[in-house]
Coordinates of C-alpha atoms and ligand atoms in Angstrom, one line a residue:
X8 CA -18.7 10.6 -1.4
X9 CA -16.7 9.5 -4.3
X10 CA -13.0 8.2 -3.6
X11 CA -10.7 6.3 -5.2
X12 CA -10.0 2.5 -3.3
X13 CA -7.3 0.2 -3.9
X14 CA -8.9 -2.9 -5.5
X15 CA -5.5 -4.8 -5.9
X16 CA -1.9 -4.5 -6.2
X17 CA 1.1 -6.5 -7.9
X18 CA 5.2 -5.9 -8.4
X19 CA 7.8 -7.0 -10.7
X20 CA 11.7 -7.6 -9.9
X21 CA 14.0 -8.5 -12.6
X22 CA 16.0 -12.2 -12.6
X23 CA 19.4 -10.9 -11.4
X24 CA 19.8 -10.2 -8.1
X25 CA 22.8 -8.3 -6.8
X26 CA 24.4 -8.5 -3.4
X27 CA 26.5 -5.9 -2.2
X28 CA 29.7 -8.4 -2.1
X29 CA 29.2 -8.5 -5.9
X30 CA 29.6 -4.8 -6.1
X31 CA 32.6 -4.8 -3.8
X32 CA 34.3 -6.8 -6.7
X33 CA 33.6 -3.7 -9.1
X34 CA 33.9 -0.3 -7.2
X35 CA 35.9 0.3 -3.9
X36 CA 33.2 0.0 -1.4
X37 CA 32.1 -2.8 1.2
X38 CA 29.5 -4.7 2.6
X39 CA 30.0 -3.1 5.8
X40 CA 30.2 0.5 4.5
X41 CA 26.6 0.1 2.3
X42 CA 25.1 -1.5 5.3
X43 CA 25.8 0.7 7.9
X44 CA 25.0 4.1 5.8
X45 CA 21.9 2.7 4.0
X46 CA 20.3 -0.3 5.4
X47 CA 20.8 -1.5 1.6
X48 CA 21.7 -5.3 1.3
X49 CA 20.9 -6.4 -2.5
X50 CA 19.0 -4.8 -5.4
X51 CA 17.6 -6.6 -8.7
X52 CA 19.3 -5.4 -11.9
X53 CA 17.7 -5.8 -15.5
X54 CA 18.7 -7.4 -18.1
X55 CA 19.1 -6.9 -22.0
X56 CA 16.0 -8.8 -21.9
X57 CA 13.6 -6.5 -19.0
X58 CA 12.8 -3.0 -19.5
X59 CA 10.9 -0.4 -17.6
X60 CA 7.6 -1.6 -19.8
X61 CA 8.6 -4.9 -19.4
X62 CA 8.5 -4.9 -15.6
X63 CA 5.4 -2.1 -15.4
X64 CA 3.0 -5.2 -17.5
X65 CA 3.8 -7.8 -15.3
X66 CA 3.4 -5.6 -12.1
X67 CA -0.1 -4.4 -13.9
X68 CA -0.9 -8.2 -14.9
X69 CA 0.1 -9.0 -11.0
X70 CA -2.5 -6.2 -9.5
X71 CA -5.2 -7.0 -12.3
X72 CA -5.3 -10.4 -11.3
X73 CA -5.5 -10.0 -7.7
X74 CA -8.3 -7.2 -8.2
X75 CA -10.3 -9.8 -10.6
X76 CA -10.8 -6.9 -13.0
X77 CA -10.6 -7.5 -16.5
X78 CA -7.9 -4.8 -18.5
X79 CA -10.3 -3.8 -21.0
X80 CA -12.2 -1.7 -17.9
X81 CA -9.3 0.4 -17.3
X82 CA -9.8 3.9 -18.3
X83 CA -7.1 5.6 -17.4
X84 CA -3.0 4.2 -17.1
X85 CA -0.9 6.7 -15.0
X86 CA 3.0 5.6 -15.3
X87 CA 5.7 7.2 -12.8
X88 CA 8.8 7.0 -14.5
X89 CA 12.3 8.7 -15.1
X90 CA 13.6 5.6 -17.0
X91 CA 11.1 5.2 -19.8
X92 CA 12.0 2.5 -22.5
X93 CA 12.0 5.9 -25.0
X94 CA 11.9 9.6 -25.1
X95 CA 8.3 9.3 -26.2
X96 CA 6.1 7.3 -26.7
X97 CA 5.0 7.4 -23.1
X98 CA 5.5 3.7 -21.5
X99 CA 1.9 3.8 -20.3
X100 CA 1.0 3.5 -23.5
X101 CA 3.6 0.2 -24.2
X102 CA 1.5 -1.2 -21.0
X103 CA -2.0 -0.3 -22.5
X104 CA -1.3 -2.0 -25.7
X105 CA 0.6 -4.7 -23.8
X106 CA -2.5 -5.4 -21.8
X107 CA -5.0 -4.8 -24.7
X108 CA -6.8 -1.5 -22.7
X109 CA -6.9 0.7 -25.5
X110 CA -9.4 3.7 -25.9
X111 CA -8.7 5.2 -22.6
X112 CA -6.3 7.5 -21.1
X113 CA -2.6 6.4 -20.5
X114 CA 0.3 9.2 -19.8
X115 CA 3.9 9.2 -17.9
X116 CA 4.5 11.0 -15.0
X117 CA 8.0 12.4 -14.1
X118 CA 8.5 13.0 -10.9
X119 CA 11.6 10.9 -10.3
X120 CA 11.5 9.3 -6.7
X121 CA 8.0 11.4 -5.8
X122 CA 6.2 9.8 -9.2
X123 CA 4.6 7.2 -7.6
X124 CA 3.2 10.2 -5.1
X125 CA 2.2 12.3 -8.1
X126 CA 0.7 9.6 -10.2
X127 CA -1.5 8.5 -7.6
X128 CA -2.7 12.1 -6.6
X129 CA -3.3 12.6 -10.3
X130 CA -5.2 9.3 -10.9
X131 CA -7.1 10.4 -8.1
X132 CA -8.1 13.4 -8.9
X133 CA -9.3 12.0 -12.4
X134 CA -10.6 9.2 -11.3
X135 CA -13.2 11.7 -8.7
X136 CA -14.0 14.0 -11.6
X137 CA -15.6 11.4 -13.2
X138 CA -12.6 11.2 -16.2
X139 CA -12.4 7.0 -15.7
X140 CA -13.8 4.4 -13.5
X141 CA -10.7 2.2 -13.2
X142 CA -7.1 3.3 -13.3
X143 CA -3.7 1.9 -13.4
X144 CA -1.1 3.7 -11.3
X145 CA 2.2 2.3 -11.9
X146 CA 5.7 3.2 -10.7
X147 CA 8.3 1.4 -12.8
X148 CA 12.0 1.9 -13.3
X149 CA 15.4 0.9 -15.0
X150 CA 17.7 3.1 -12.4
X151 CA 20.6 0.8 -13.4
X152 CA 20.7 1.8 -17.3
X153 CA 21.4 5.4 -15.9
X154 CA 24.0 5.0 -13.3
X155 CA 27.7 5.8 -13.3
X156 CA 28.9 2.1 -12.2
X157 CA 32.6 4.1 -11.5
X158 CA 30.8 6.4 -9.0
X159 CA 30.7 4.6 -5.6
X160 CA 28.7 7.2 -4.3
X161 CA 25.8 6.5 -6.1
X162 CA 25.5 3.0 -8.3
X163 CA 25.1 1.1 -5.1
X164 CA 22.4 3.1 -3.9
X165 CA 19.8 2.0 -6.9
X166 CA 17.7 -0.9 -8.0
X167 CA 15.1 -2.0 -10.5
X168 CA 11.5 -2.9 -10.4
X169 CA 7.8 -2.3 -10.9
X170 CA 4.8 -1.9 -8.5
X171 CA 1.4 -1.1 -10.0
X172 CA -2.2 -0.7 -8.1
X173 CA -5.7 -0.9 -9.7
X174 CA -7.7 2.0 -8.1
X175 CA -11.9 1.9 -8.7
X176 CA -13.9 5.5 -8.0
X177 CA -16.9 4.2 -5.9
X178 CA -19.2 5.8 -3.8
X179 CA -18.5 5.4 0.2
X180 CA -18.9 6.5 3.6
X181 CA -17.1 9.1 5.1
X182 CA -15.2 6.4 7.4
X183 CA -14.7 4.1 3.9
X184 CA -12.1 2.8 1.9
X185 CA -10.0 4.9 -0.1
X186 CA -7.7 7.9 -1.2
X187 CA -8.5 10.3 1.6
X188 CA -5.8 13.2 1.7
X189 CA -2.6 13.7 -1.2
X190 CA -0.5 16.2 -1.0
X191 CA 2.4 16.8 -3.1
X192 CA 5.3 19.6 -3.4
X193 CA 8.4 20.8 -5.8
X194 CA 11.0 23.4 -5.3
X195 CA 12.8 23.6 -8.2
X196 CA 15.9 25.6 -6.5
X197 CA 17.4 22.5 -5.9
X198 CA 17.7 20.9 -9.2
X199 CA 21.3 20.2 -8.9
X200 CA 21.4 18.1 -5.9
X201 CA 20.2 15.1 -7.7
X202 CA 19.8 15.1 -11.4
X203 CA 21.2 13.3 -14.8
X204 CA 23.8 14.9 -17.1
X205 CA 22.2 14.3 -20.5
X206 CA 19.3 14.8 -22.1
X207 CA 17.1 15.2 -25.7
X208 CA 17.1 18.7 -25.3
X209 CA 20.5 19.5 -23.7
X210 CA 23.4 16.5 -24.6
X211 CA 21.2 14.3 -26.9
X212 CA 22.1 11.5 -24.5
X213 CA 20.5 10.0 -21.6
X214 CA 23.2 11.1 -19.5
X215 CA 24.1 9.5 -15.8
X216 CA 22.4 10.1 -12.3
X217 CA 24.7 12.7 -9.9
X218 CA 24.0 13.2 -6.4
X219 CA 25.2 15.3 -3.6
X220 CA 24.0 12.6 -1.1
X221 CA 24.5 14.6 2.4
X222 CA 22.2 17.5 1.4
X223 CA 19.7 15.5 -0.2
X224 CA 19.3 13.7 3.3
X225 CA 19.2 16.7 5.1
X226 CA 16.6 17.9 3.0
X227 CA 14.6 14.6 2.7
X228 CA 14.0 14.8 6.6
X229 CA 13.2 18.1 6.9
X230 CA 10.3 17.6 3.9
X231 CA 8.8 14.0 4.6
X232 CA 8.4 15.6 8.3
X233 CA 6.4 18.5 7.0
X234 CA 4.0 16.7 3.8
X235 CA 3.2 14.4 6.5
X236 CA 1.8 16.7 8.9
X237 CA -0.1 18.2 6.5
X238 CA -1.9 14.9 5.5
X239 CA -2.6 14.3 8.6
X240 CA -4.1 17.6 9.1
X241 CA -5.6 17.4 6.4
X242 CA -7.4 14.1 7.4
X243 CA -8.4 15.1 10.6
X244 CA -6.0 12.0 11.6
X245 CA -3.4 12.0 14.4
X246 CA 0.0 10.0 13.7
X247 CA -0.7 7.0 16.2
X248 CA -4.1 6.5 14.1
X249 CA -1.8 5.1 11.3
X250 CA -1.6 1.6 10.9
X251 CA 1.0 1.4 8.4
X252 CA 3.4 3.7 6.5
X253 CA 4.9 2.9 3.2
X254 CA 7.5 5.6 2.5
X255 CA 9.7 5.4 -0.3
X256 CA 13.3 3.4 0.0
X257 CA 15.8 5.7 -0.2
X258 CA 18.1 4.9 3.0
X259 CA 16.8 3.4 6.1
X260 CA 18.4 6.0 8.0
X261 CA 15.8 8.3 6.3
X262 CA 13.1 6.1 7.4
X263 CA 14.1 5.8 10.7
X264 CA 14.6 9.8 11.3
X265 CA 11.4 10.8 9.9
X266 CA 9.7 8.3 12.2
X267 CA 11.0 9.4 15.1
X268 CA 10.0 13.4 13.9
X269 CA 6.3 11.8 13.6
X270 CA 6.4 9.7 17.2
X271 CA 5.5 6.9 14.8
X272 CA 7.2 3.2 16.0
X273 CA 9.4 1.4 13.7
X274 CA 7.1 -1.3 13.7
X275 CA 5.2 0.5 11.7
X276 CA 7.0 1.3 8.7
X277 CA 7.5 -0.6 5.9
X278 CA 10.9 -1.6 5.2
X279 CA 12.2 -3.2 1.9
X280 CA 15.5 -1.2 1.1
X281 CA 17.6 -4.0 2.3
X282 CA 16.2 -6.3 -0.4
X283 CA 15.4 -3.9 -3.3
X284 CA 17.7 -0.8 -2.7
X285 CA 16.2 2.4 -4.1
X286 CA 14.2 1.7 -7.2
X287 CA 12.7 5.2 -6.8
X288 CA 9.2 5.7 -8.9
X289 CA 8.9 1.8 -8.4
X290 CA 10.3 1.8 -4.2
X291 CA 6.6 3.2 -2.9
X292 CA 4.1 0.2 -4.8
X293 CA 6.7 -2.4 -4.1
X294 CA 6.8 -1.7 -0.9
X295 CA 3.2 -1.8 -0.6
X296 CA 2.6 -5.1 -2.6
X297 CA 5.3 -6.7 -0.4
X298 CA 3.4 -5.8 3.1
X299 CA 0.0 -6.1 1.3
X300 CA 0.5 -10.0 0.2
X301 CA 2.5 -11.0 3.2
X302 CA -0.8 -10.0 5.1
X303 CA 0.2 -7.2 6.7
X304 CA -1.7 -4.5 5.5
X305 CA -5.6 -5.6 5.8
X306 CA -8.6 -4.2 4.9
X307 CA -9.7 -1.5 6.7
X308 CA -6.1 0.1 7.9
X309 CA -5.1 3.3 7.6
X310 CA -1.9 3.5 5.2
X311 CA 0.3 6.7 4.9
X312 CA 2.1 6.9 1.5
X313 CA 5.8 9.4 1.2
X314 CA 8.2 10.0 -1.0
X315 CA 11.3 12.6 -2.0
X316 CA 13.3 13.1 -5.0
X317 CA 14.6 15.0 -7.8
X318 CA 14.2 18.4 -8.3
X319 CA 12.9 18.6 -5.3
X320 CA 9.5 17.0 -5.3
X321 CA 7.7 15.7 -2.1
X322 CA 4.5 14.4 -1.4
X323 CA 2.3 11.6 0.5
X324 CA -1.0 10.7 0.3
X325 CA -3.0 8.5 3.3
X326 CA -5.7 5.7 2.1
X327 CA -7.9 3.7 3.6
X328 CA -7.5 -0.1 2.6
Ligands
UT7_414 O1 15.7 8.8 -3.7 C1 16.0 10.1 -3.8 C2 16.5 10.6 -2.6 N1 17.8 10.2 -2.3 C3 18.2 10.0 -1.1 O2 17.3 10.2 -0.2 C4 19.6 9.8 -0.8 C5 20.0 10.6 0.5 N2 21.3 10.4 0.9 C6 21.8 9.3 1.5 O3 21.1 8.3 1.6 C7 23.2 9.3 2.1 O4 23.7 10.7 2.1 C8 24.2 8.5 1.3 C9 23.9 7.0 1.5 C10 24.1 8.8 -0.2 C11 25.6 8.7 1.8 O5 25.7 8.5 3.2 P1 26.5 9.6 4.1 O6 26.5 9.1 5.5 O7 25.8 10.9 3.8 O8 28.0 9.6 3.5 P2 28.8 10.7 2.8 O9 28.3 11.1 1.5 O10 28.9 11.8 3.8 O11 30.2 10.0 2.7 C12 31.0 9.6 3.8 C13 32.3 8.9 3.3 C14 33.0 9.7 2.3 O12 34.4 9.6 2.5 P3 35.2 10.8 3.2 O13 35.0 12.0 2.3 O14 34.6 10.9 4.5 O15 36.6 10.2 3.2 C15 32.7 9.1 0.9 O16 33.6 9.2 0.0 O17 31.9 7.7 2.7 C16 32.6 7.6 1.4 N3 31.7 6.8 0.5 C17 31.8 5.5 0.4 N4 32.7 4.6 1.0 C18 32.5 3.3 0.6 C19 30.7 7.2 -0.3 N5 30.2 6.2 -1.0 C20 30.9 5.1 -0.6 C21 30.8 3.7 -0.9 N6 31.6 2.9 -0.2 N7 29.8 3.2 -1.7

């Protein structure tokens, strides 16, 4: 069968790195407080200098080089975004020319902290219908350009950063490498739990990120619990067959309450919030390059990719390394 396998993977985090003591000096909050609610210790910030593209080519740079694949083979660029340097033109298409991959296919995705989830599931599908041979799937954000850095309950929730992977169709057994399930889900009825107030089409601004926190969590739960049952069904694979699971960085309280749902141990999960906060698009790949090139995640194990965001959208996907 034809399926999509990871060939390589790279990340991008800007310069400035921000510790929650910092923040303390701007908004009323604490150390203590963001600690004990989100696991969250210190986030990278951009500068005037680092953009969403900016960060998406060196993460794409980082997982070309570790695949040894040259950029003019990629076909196909799928961006996750809700930061994008510009209304249009798409940034996958800053990162093709960046890279020099022109002549294929390169689009944004917006799915806000699902995109990663939906650009991989859509670089999949493509990729198995025979559209490229060699994709790009990047998640890549500027969070901090759209925060309210008055509102306590959200700017110290948020981070930026970049994770790309290079994915190659290629012909494998059934127990191979690869993409083996995705599934992905929206409800639109809850648009106004977590959205931004501006616009092109509504304000003409870019407006700021609102969230009602609480209900998003409650709903978060409830979601992951259920997208990763159906993988698994899906798969034909039972939880304690999972060698890893890379779940987006919302809240380590999220984490830890889904994996109890699923019987899964801690040990198991991924953890990066404390270090990089939520970068949403950008939490699930730079997650994965951290585990991947600290030698955790080997060849051969069986990884379980979530995420929830905006709008709602949900999804995971489980690969094969
Ligand atoms: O990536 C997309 C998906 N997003 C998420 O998954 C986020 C999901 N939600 C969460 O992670 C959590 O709900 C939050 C971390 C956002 C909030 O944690 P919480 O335990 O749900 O707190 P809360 O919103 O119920 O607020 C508790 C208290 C409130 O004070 P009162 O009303 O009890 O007096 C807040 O005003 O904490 C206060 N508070 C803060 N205090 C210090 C809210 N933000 C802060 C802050 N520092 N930064």
């Amino acid at each position: 069968m034809i399926r999509s396998v990871i060939r390589g993977s790279g990340s991008a985090l800007p310069k400035r790195r921000v510790t929650n003591a910092e923040l303390a000096e701007q908004v009323d909050t604490s150390d203590d407080w963001i600690v004990e609610r989100t696991g969250i210790r210190a986030r990278h910030i951009a500068g005037d200098d680092e953009t969403t593209s900016s960060l998406a080519i060196e993460a794409a740079r980082k997982a070309l080089d570790a695949a040894g694949i040259e950029p003019e083979s990629i076909g196909l660029i799928v961006l996750a975004t809700a930061t994008p340097d510009q209304t249009f033109p798409a940034t996958a298409t800053k990162v093709q020319a960046a890279l020099g991959c022109n002549g294929g296919v390169a689009f944004d995705v917006a799915a806000v902290c699902t995109g990663f989830l939906y650009a991989l599931a859509t670089a999949d599908s493509l990729l198995r219908t025979g559209m490229a041979k060699r994709a790009l799937v990047i998640g890549a954000e500027t969070f901090s350009r759209i925060l309210d850095w008055e509102d306590r309950t959200t700017c110290v929730l948020f981070g930026d950063g970049a994770g790309a992977l290079v994915l190659e169709a290629e012909e494998v057994a059934e127990d191979g490498p690869g993409i083996i399930a995705s599934r992905l889900h929206a409800d639109g009825a809850h648009n106004e739990l977590l959205y931004v107030d501006g616009g092109p089409s509504t304000t003409g601004t870019v407006g700021k990120l609102r969230m009602k926190g609480r209900e998003v969590f409650r709903h978060a739960v409830v979601n992951l619990s259920s997208v990763l049952n159906e993988v698994l069904e899906e798969a034909g694979v039972s939880s304690d067959e999972i060698d890893w699971v890379v779940p987006h960085q919302a809240n380590a309280r999220i984490l830890d309450a889904t994996a109890r749902k699923l019987n899964l141990p801690v040990e198991k999960i991924v953890v990066t919030v404390d270090q990089h906060a939520n970068t949403s698009a950008a939490s699930v790949p730079l997650a994965f390059d951290t585990a991947w090139r600290d030698g955790r995640i080997k060849p051969g194990d069986l990884v379980m990719f979530e995420a929830m965001g905006g709008g709602f959208t949900w999804g995971a996907s489980l690969a094969r390394m």
